Each structure stands twice: as C-alpha cells, then as structure tokens.
C-alpha cells in the first residue's frame, strides 16, 4: 500500500502527484493543511523530521524528498521507465533531480516574498510571525521564512533565487532543442521533477522571466498542460479561488521583480 502525505498547493507535492498520475499508480491520500501547521504534528514529525511535504510510505518504508520519491516510485513500481536508459541522458536526468533542491528553494523564496507574504502579514501579528519561524526544525529555514515575510523582494534571498532561476532557464532552453520535452517527445523523470516549479512561477504571474529570452521554456510548459497527468497532479487539487488569489498576489510584484531580473541579465545587480 502506497500512502502519500501531501498538501494541495505544495510544489513538491504537485510534482509527486504528477509522477503518480503519469505512472498510473494509486495511493492512499493523507492531505495536510500546512497553514494550520499539520506538518508540525508530533506523529508526522516522526515520519518527516524536517516538517515538509510530501512523504511517501510504502508498506512501512518511509521515503522523503520529492525527487527521491519520484525515483523510488519509478524504480520500484514502474520498471524504471521514466529514467532514461542511455548513459549520458541518465546522468543528465540524475543531475536535474539533484538540482531540484536549490530550484525549490528559489521557488519558495519568490512565493513567500510576493503572493504569500501579503496574506501572512494581513493575518498574523509580529509575535505570531516570530512563533511561526521558531517552529521550523531547521532554524535557518525559519530565519529565511521570517526575512521573506518582513522584507519581501528586498530580502537578500531573492538575489540568490534569481541567479538559480536564470541558470535553470538557460539550461532548459539549451536542452529543449530536440523536442517538447527534455528527452524527446514524451516527459521523463526530469520533466516531472521540474514541472511544478515552473508552473508555480506561471501561476504567480511571473512568466515574463522566460517569455522573451527563453521561449522554449514556455513551449515546454504548454506541452505539459496537454498531458492529463499535469491536471491530475496540480489543477485538480487547487482549492477554489486559490489560483486567482495567487495570480493577483504575485502579479502585483511583477514590475519590481522584472526590474531585478533585467538588472541580473545586464550584470548590474
């Protein structure tokens, strides 16, 4: 029995759900409310001491980290069909899986310094924000979250995020020369691992990050939207009204973010 602990709008949960759908695997769903703090429940912390989602449990075996979950599911339950068999392509795919850690950190940064920041500031007192930061098992992650909430796009974490994202789009642009997906005509494990991260930026209203300079990224995302697993992993789980709220909350910050992005491209940051 596969059991998945996940959250509706968590990008890492979304990419694992896309993988489940693409592999046509069923699972028992355990949905967590991250805003209510379900990830800090003592029973959940026994499964995932980092207090993040998703977490997979397969007949008692606990697997954490979304890219590792994808690789595990592919290897153990899908015959390794999502992982390229050719040596060079396999190395590139495994490298993309490793790179998901800083890419996720960048997406987290832009999410909480823009759309999510406004909601938190409107709903929480200064003391409550301090308490939220203090709950993170990793104190540096708590410090980062607090800094993003208080300083928004002025946070130093934003500059780091934009550097990671520019490299991401540069490499995607170069590697998407041969087809709509990274390894050809159909998505492989690399595409699955990256899909929700680029989707989040699009949902924040930040597609201008790639539209002019990295057009293949936009075409790749559009190709994904035609794959049923995309909706099954992302769209079908979005709470009513959340997509509109995210787009409005993010788009309000786009002019400032676009300026930062141009400065990075020009080498003036």
JSON list of C-alpha atoms in Angstrom, two decimals, residues 133-247:
[
{"chain": "A", "resi": 133, "resn": "UNK", "atom": "CA", "xyz": [9.67, 30.99, 12.32]},
{"chain": "A", "resi": 134, "resn": "UNK", "atom": "CA", "xyz": [10.58, 29.33, 15.61]},
{"chain": "A", "resi": 135, "resn": "UNK", "atom": "CA", "xyz": [8.61, 26.17, 14.75]},
{"chain": "A", "resi": 136, "resn": "UNK", "atom": "CA", "xyz": [10.91, 25.19, 11.87]},
{"chain": "A", "resi": 137, "resn": "UNK", "atom": "CA", "xyz": [13.14, 22.25, 12.85]},
{"chain": "A", "resi": 138, "resn": "UNK", "atom": "CA", "xyz": [15.92, 23.96, 10.87]},
{"chain": "A", "resi": 139, "resn": "UNK", "atom": "CA", "xyz": [16.41, 27.41, 12.48]},
{"chain": "A", "resi": 140, "resn": "UNK", "atom": "CA", "xyz": [17.99, 28.78, 9.28]},
{"chain": "A", "resi": 141, "resn": "UNK", "atom": "CA", "xyz": [14.83, 27.92, 7.37]},
{"chain": "A", "resi": 142, "resn": "UNK", "atom": "CA", "xyz": [12.82, 29.73, 10.00]},
{"chain": "A", "resi": 143, "resn": "UNK", "atom": "CA", "xyz": [15.10, 32.73, 9.69]},
{"chain": "A", "resi": 144, "resn": "UNK", "atom": "CA", "xyz": [14.69, 32.71, 5.93]},
{"chain": "A", "resi": 145, "resn": "UNK", "atom": "CA", "xyz": [10.89, 32.49, 6.11]},
{"chain": "A", "resi": 146, "resn": "UNK", "atom": "CA", "xyz": [10.74, 35.41, 8.55]},
{"chain": "A", "resi": 147, "resn": "UNK", "atom": "CA", "xyz": [13.07, 37.52, 6.42]},
{"chain": "A", "resi": 148, "resn": "UNK", "atom": "CA", "xyz": [10.97, 36.91, 3.28]},
{"chain": "A", "resi": 149, "resn": "UNK", "atom": "CA", "xyz": [7.78, 37.83, 5.11]},
{"chain": "A", "resi": 150, "resn": "UNK", "atom": "CA", "xyz": [9.20, 41.02, 6.59]},
{"chain": "A", "resi": 151, "resn": "UNK", "atom": "CA", "xyz": [11.30, 42.25, 3.66]},
{"chain": "A", "resi": 152, "resn": "UNK", "atom": "CA", "xyz": [9.67, 40.82, 0.55]},
{"chain": "A", "resi": 153, "resn": "UNK", "atom": "CA", "xyz": [11.67, 41.29, -2.64]},
{"chain": "A", "resi": 154, "resn": "UNK", "atom": "CA", "xyz": [14.21, 43.35, -0.70]},
{"chain": "A", "resi": 155, "resn": "UNK", "atom": "CA", "xyz": [15.32, 40.16, 1.06]},
{"chain": "A", "resi": 156, "resn": "UNK", "atom": "CA", "xyz": [18.86, 39.02, 0.16]},
{"chain": "A", "resi": 157, "resn": "UNK", "atom": "CA", "xyz": [17.45, 35.56, -0.50]},
{"chain": "A", "resi": 158, "resn": "UNK", "atom": "CA", "xyz": [15.74, 36.95, -3.62]},
{"chain": "A", "resi": 159, "resn": "UNK", "atom": "CA", "xyz": [19.01, 37.74, -5.38]},
{"chain": "A", "resi": 160, "resn": "UNK", "atom": "CA", "xyz": [20.18, 34.18, -4.79]},
{"chain": "A", "resi": 161, "resn": "UNK", "atom": "CA", "xyz": [16.88, 32.80, -6.11]},
{"chain": "A", "resi": 162, "resn": "UNK", "atom": "CA", "xyz": [17.09, 34.78, -9.33]},
{"chain": "A", "resi": 163, "resn": "UNK", "atom": "CA", "xyz": [20.61, 33.51, -10.02]},
{"chain": "A", "resi": 164, "resn": "UNK", "atom": "CA", "xyz": [19.39, 29.91, -9.66]},
{"chain": "A", "resi": 165, "resn": "UNK", "atom": "CA", "xyz": [16.39, 30.56, -11.88]},
{"chain": "A", "resi": 166, "resn": "UNK", "atom": "CA", "xyz": [18.39, 32.22, -14.63]},
{"chain": "A", "resi": 167, "resn": "UNK", "atom": "CA", "xyz": [20.64, 29.16, -14.78]},
{"chain": "A", "resi": 168, "resn": "UNK", "atom": "CA", "xyz": [17.56, 26.90, -14.78]},
{"chain": "A", "resi": 169, "resn": "UNK", "atom": "CA", "xyz": [16.01, 28.68, -17.76]},
{"chain": "A", "resi": 170, "resn": "UNK", "atom": "CA", "xyz": [19.31, 28.89, -19.62]},
{"chain": "A", "resi": 171, "resn": "UNK", "atom": "CA", "xyz": [19.85, 25.16, -19.29]},
{"chain": "A", "resi": 172, "resn": "UNK", "atom": "CA", "xyz": [16.24, 24.30, -20.15]},
{"chain": "A", "resi": 173, "resn": "UNK", "atom": "CA", "xyz": [16.43, 26.49, -23.24]},
{"chain": "A", "resi": 174, "resn": "UNK", "atom": "CA", "xyz": [19.57, 24.67, -24.38]},
{"chain": "A", "resi": 175, "resn": "UNK", "atom": "CA", "xyz": [18.34, 21.15, -23.58]},
{"chain": "A", "resi": 176, "resn": "UNK", "atom": "CA", "xyz": [14.91, 21.53, -25.19]},
{"chain": "A", "resi": 177, "resn": "UNK", "atom": "CA", "xyz": [16.33, 21.76, -28.71]},
{"chain": "A", "resi": 178, "resn": "UNK", "atom": "CA", "xyz": [15.34, 18.23, -29.73]},
{"chain": "A", "resi": 179, "resn": "UNK", "atom": "CA", "xyz": [11.68, 18.12, -28.76]},
{"chain": "A", "resi": 180, "resn": "UNK", "atom": "CA", "xyz": [8.92, 19.37, -26.50]},
{"chain": "A", "resi": 181, "resn": "UNK", "atom": "CA", "xyz": [10.40, 17.52, -23.51]},
{"chain": "A", "resi": 182, "resn": "UNK", "atom": "CA", "xyz": [13.92, 17.12, -22.19]},
{"chain": "A", "resi": 183, "resn": "UNK", "atom": "CA", "xyz": [14.49, 13.64, -23.58]},
{"chain": "A", "resi": 184, "resn": "UNK", "atom": "CA", "xyz": [12.30, 13.82, -26.65]},
{"chain": "A", "resi": 185, "resn": "UNK", "atom": "CA", "xyz": [8.61, 13.52, -27.46]},
{"chain": "A", "resi": 186, "resn": "UNK", "atom": "CA", "xyz": [7.34, 12.43, -24.04]},
{"chain": "A", "resi": 187, "resn": "UNK", "atom": "CA", "xyz": [8.16, 13.50, -20.48]},
{"chain": "A", "resi": 188, "resn": "UNK", "atom": "CA", "xyz": [10.78, 11.64, -18.47]},
{"chain": "A", "resi": 189, "resn": "UNK", "atom": "CA", "xyz": [11.68, 11.91, -14.81]},
{"chain": "A", "resi": 190, "resn": "UNK", "atom": "CA", "xyz": [13.50, 15.24, -15.33]},
{"chain": "A", "resi": 191, "resn": "UNK", "atom": "CA", "xyz": [10.40, 16.86, -16.83]},
{"chain": "A", "resi": 192, "resn": "UNK", "atom": "CA", "xyz": [8.26, 15.54, -13.98]},
{"chain": "A", "resi": 193, "resn": "UNK", "atom": "CA", "xyz": [10.71, 16.79, -11.37]},
{"chain": "A", "resi": 194, "resn": "UNK", "atom": "CA", "xyz": [10.78, 20.33, -12.80]},
{"chain": "A", "resi": 195, "resn": "UNK", "atom": "CA", "xyz": [7.18, 20.75, -13.92]},
{"chain": "A", "resi": 196, "resn": "UNK", "atom": "CA", "xyz": [5.55, 22.10, -10.77]},
{"chain": "A", "resi": 197, "resn": "UNK", "atom": "CA", "xyz": [8.33, 24.63, -10.14]},
{"chain": "A", "resi": 198, "resn": "UNK", "atom": "CA", "xyz": [7.89, 26.38, -13.48]},
{"chain": "A", "resi": 199, "resn": "UNK", "atom": "CA", "xyz": [4.12, 26.06, -13.15]},
{"chain": "A", "resi": 200, "resn": "UNK", "atom": "CA", "xyz": [4.28, 27.91, -9.81]},
{"chain": "A", "resi": 201, "resn": "UNK", "atom": "CA", "xyz": [6.11, 30.83, -11.40]},
{"chain": "A", "resi": 202, "resn": "UNK", "atom": "CA", "xyz": [3.49, 30.95, -14.14]},
{"chain": "A", "resi": 203, "resn": "UNK", "atom": "CA", "xyz": [0.68, 30.92, -11.58]},
{"chain": "A", "resi": 204, "resn": "UNK", "atom": "CA", "xyz": [2.36, 33.79, -9.73]},
{"chain": "A", "resi": 205, "resn": "UNK", "atom": "CA", "xyz": [2.23, 35.85, -12.94]},
{"chain": "A", "resi": 206, "resn": "UNK", "atom": "CA", "xyz": [5.99, 35.63, -13.50]},
{"chain": "A", "resi": 207, "resn": "UNK", "atom": "CA", "xyz": [6.06, 34.12, -16.99]},
{"chain": "A", "resi": 208, "resn": "UNK", "atom": "CA", "xyz": [7.98, 37.21, -18.07]},
{"chain": "A", "resi": 209, "resn": "UNK", "atom": "CA", "xyz": [11.03, 35.52, -16.57]},
{"chain": "A", "resi": 210, "resn": "UNK", "atom": "CA", "xyz": [11.26, 33.33, -19.68]},
{"chain": "A", "resi": 211, "resn": "UNK", "atom": "CA", "xyz": [8.93, 34.66, -22.37]},
{"chain": "A", "resi": 212, "resn": "UNK", "atom": "CA", "xyz": [11.40, 36.82, -24.30]},
{"chain": "A", "resi": 213, "resn": "UNK", "atom": "CA", "xyz": [14.77, 35.22, -23.65]},
{"chain": "A", "resi": 214, "resn": "UNK", "atom": "CA", "xyz": [13.88, 31.56, -23.05]},
{"chain": "A", "resi": 215, "resn": "UNK", "atom": "CA", "xyz": [10.86, 30.81, -25.29]},
{"chain": "A", "resi": 216, "resn": "UNK", "atom": "CA", "xyz": [11.37, 27.04, -25.24]},
{"chain": "A", "resi": 217, "resn": "UNK", "atom": "CA", "xyz": [10.53, 27.07, -21.52]},
{"chain": "A", "resi": 218, "resn": "UNK", "atom": "CA", "xyz": [7.09, 28.47, -22.30]},
{"chain": "A", "resi": 219, "resn": "UNK", "atom": "CA", "xyz": [6.55, 25.91, -25.07]},
{"chain": "A", "resi": 220, "resn": "UNK", "atom": "CA", "xyz": [7.62, 23.15, -22.65]},
{"chain": "A", "resi": 221, "resn": "UNK", "atom": "CA", "xyz": [5.10, 24.31, -20.07]},
{"chain": "A", "resi": 222, "resn": "UNK", "atom": "CA", "xyz": [2.34, 24.45, -22.71]},
{"chain": "A", "resi": 223, "resn": "UNK", "atom": "CA", "xyz": [3.23, 20.91, -23.78]},
{"chain": "A", "resi": 224, "resn": "UNK", "atom": "CA", "xyz": [2.86, 19.83, -20.16]},
{"chain": "A", "resi": 225, "resn": "UNK", "atom": "CA", "xyz": [-0.61, 21.35, -19.95]},
{"chain": "A", "resi": 226, "resn": "UNK", "atom": "CA", "xyz": [-1.74, 18.96, -22.70]},
{"chain": "A", "resi": 227, "resn": "UNK", "atom": "CA", "xyz": [-0.65, 15.94, -20.64]},
{"chain": "A", "resi": 228, "resn": "UNK", "atom": "CA", "xyz": [-3.53, 14.64, -18.44]},
{"chain": "A", "resi": 229, "resn": "UNK", "atom": "CA", "xyz": [-1.12, 13.97, -15.55]},
{"chain": "A", "resi": 230, "resn": "UNK", "atom": "CA", "xyz": [-0.49, 17.73, -15.29]},
{"chain": "A", "resi": 231, "resn": "UNK", "atom": "CA", "xyz": [-4.09, 18.47, -14.35]},
{"chain": "A", "resi": 232, "resn": "UNK", "atom": "CA", "xyz": [-4.31, 15.37, -12.17]},
{"chain": "A", "resi": 233, "resn": "UNK", "atom": "CA", "xyz": [-1.26, 16.42, -10.19]},
{"chain": "A", "resi": 234, "resn": "UNK", "atom": "CA", "xyz": [-1.80, 20.18, -9.98]},
{"chain": "A", "resi": 235, "resn": "UNK", "atom": "CA", "xyz": [-5.05, 21.70, -11.23]},
{"chain": "A", "resi": 236, "resn": "UNK", "atom": "CA", "xyz": [-7.41, 19.10, -9.80]},
{"chain": "A", "resi": 237, "resn": "UNK", "atom": "CA", "xyz": [-6.15, 19.75, -6.26]},
{"chain": "A", "resi": 238, "resn": "UNK", "atom": "CA", "xyz": [-6.27, 23.56, -6.21]},
{"chain": "A", "resi": 239, "resn": "UNK", "atom": "CA", "xyz": [-8.72, 24.95, -3.62]},
{"chain": "A", "resi": 240, "resn": "UNK", "atom": "CA", "xyz": [-11.48, 27.13, -5.14]},
{"chain": "A", "resi": 241, "resn": "UNK", "atom": "CA", "xyz": [-10.29, 30.69, -5.70]},
{"chain": "A", "resi": 242, "resn": "UNK", "atom": "CA", "xyz": [-6.67, 29.95, -4.83]},
{"chain": "A", "resi": 243, "resn": "UNK", "atom": "CA", "xyz": [-5.38, 30.24, -8.41]},
{"chain": "A", "resi": 244, "resn": "UNK", "atom": "CA", "xyz": [-6.93, 33.68, -8.83]},
{"chain": "A", "resi": 245, "resn": "UNK", "atom": "CA", "xyz": [-5.62, 34.87, -5.48]},
{"chain": "A", "resi": 246, "resn": "UNK", "atom": "CA", "xyz": [-2.10, 33.65, -6.24]},
{"chain": "A", "resi": 247, "resn": "UNK", "atom": "CA", "xyz": [-2.03, 35.28, -9.67]}
]
